[in-house]
Short mmCIF file of C-alpha atoms in Angstrom, two decimals:
data_model
loop_
_atom_site.label_atom_id
_atom_site.label_comp_id
_atom_site.label_asym_id
_atom_site.label_seq_id
_atom_site.Cartn_x
_atom_site.Cartn_y
_atom_site.Cartn_z
CA MET A 23 86.13 133.63 134.99
CA SER A 24 89.53 131.99 135.64
CA ASN A 25 87.81 128.60 136.12
CA PHE A 26 86.19 128.95 132.72
CA LYS A 27 89.53 129.91 131.18
CA LEU A 28 91.14 126.76 132.63
CA LEU A 29 88.40 124.61 131.07
CA VAL A 30 88.85 126.28 127.68
CA GLU A 31 92.62 125.74 127.84
CA LYS A 32 92.20 122.05 128.76
CA GLN A 33 89.71 121.57 125.92
CA ALA A 34 92.08 123.27 123.47
CA GLU A 35 94.90 120.95 124.60
CA ILE A 36 92.64 117.90 124.20
CA ASP A 37 91.57 119.04 120.72
CA THR A 38 95.21 119.54 119.69
CA ILE A 39 96.19 116.07 120.92
CA TYR A 40 93.27 114.43 119.09
CA GLN A 41 94.19 116.29 115.88
CA ASN A 42 97.74 114.96 116.27
CA CYS A 43 96.27 111.47 116.83
CA ASP A 44 94.27 111.76 113.60
CA ASP A 45 97.49 112.61 111.74
CA LEU A 46 99.35 109.71 113.40
CA ILE A 47 96.54 107.31 112.58
CA GLN A 48 96.80 108.26 108.90
CA SER A 49 100.59 108.22 108.70
CA THR A 50 101.60 105.49 111.15
CA VAL A 51 98.79 103.38 112.59
CA THR A 52 96.84 102.57 109.41
CA PRO A 53 99.86 101.32 107.41
CA LYS A 54 101.00 99.16 110.35
CA MET A 55 97.44 97.87 110.82
CA ASP A 56 97.35 96.93 107.11
CA GLU A 57 100.63 95.02 107.57
CA GLU A 58 99.16 93.21 110.58
CA VAL A 59 95.99 92.30 108.62
CA ASN A 60 98.08 90.87 105.78
CA LYS A 61 100.28 88.98 108.23
CA LEU A 62 97.22 87.34 109.83
CA LEU A 63 95.54 86.48 106.51
CA ASP A 64 98.82 85.09 105.11
CA ALA A 65 99.42 82.98 108.23
CA MET A 66 95.86 81.58 108.08
CA ASP A 67 96.20 80.91 104.34
CA LYS A 68 99.53 79.12 104.84
CA LYS A 69 98.26 76.95 107.72
CA LEU A 70 95.06 75.92 105.96
CA THR A 71 96.91 75.24 102.68
CA GLU A 72 99.32 72.97 104.60
CA GLN A 73 96.27 71.12 105.94
CA GLY A 74 94.98 70.50 102.42
CA PHE A 75 92.42 73.29 102.10
CA THR A 76 91.91 75.07 98.78
CA ILE A 77 91.93 78.84 99.34
CA THR A 78 89.86 81.30 97.32
CA LYS A 79 90.62 84.93 98.10
CA THR A 80 87.71 87.37 98.40
CA SER A 81 87.67 91.15 98.67
CA THR A 82 87.27 90.88 102.46
CA GLY A 83 89.21 87.72 103.30
CA PHE A 84 89.03 84.19 101.90
CA ILE A 85 87.05 80.98 101.66
CA ALA A 86 88.85 77.72 102.44
CA ASN A 87 87.43 74.40 101.19
CA TYR A 88 88.35 70.85 102.16
CA GLN A 89 85.92 68.03 101.30
CA GLU A 90 82.70 68.99 103.15
CA ALA A 91 84.32 71.71 105.27
CA VAL A 92 84.07 75.37 104.33
CA ILE A 93 85.80 78.04 106.39
CA ASN A 94 84.87 81.60 105.57
CA VAL A 95 87.12 84.39 106.93
CA ASP A 96 85.53 87.81 106.46
CA LYS A 97 87.08 91.13 107.54
CA HIS A 98 85.11 94.16 108.70
CA SER A 99 86.75 97.47 109.60
CA LYS A 100 85.89 99.69 112.54
CA ASN A 101 87.68 102.68 114.01
CA LEU A 102 91.19 101.46 114.98
CA GLU A 103 89.98 97.85 114.79
CA GLU A 104 89.88 95.13 112.15
CA CYS A 105 87.36 92.38 112.92
CA PHE A 106 87.61 88.93 111.36
CA PHE A 107 84.58 86.65 111.42
CA ILE A 108 85.66 83.03 111.16
CA ASN A 109 82.77 80.82 110.10
CA LEU A 110 82.81 77.01 109.77
CA ASN A 111 80.10 75.54 107.49
CA ASN A 112 77.67 78.30 108.56
CA TYR A 113 77.27 76.51 111.92
CA ALA A 114 80.02 77.87 114.15
CA GLU A 115 81.32 81.40 114.11
CA ASP A 116 83.86 83.30 116.18
CA GLN A 117 85.35 86.72 115.89
CA VAL A 118 88.90 87.91 116.41
CA SER A 119 89.87 91.57 116.19
CA ILE A 120 93.17 93.32 115.69
CA VAL A 121 93.15 96.37 117.95
CA LEU A 122 95.61 99.08 118.90
CA ASP A 123 97.33 98.05 122.13
CA MET A 124 96.40 100.59 124.80
CA THR A 125 97.75 98.62 127.78
CA ASP A 126 100.00 101.48 128.83
CA SER A 127 97.08 103.89 129.03
CA MET A 128 96.62 106.24 131.93
CA ILE A 129 93.71 105.17 134.09
CA PRO A 130 91.12 107.87 134.78
CA LYS A 131 90.48 108.37 138.46
CA ILE A 132 87.01 108.22 139.94
CA SER A 133 86.10 110.47 142.84
CA ASN A 134 82.82 110.85 144.65
CA ASN A 135 81.06 113.80 146.22
CA LEU A 136 82.76 116.53 144.20
CA ASP A 137 81.20 119.92 143.73
CA GLY A 138 80.05 120.72 140.19
CA TYR A 139 83.20 122.56 139.11
CA SER A 140 85.58 119.95 140.57
CA GLU A 141 83.65 117.21 138.79
CA ILE A 142 83.96 119.04 135.47
CA ILE A 143 87.71 119.55 136.01
CA GLU A 144 88.10 115.84 136.80
CA GLN A 145 86.17 114.88 133.65
CA MET A 146 88.39 117.16 131.56
CA THR A 147 91.50 115.68 133.20
CA ASP A 148 90.24 112.17 132.40
CA LYS A 149 89.61 113.17 128.77
CA LEU A 150 93.12 114.61 128.64
CA LYS A 151 94.56 111.33 129.99
CA LYS A 152 92.62 109.34 127.36
CA ALA A 153 93.85 111.65 124.60
CA LYS A 154 97.47 111.40 125.76
CA SER A 155 97.17 107.60 126.02
CA LEU A 156 95.84 107.37 122.47
CA GLU A 157 98.58 109.69 121.25
CA LYS A 158 101.25 107.56 122.95
CA ALA A 159 99.81 104.36 121.45
CA CYS A 160 99.68 105.95 117.97
CA MET A 161 103.30 107.12 118.09
CA SER A 162 104.67 103.58 118.05
CA PRO A 163 101.67 101.37 117.39
CA LYS A 164 101.54 97.81 118.62
CA PHE A 165 98.57 95.56 118.11
CA ILE A 166 96.88 92.81 120.05
CA TYR A 167 94.35 90.25 118.89
CA LYS A 168 91.16 89.83 120.92
CA THR A 169 88.44 87.22 120.54
CA GLN A 170 84.75 87.71 121.28
CA SER A 171 85.33 86.05 124.65
CA ASN A 172 88.22 88.46 125.41
CA ILE A 173 91.06 85.98 124.90
CA VAL A 174 94.12 88.08 124.02
CA PHE A 175 96.86 87.04 121.60
CA HIS A 176 100.04 88.95 120.80
CA SER A 177 100.82 87.59 117.32
CA ALA A 178 99.17 86.30 114.17
CA GLU A 179 100.81 82.92 114.79
CA GLU A 180 99.12 82.59 118.20
CA VAL A 181 95.74 83.29 116.58
CA VAL A 182 96.33 80.73 113.81
CA ASP A 183 97.44 78.10 116.35
CA HIS A 184 94.33 78.78 118.43
CA TYR A 185 91.89 78.35 115.56
CA PHE A 186 93.61 75.95 113.14
CA GLN A 187 96.14 73.78 115.04
#
């Protein structure tokens, strides 16, 4: 019975941490993510305007026109991620996402040949590590930008330089 009690206590701790994460996401992460989204869209707008494009804002991004060229930037939201689809003349498309930086996360350990109970304890410990890592990231959120091909950028300016230099 004590093994079962330990599992229940670990699950209760995990649930509490995730509830705290939900609160932090509402109060801290989402407003900072919104700032980051605006920073990226403003930087793209500025760069393309400097290059002679005419910008038309849309509800999910903007459309930039220059002679025959049309660049459509369209934002889609996911959980803790903002994806931007960058489309040129409907021929070429790439995607860059703003995601919560979890680089300081605790790595779950992988063991082999555990008995059933030890395996369950290890799974619970891994879930606890993931929860604590998310909580830590939500307390002082930092964001990274990732492309479809896993190129990582650390600022809106780096993204703009990559796509529109």
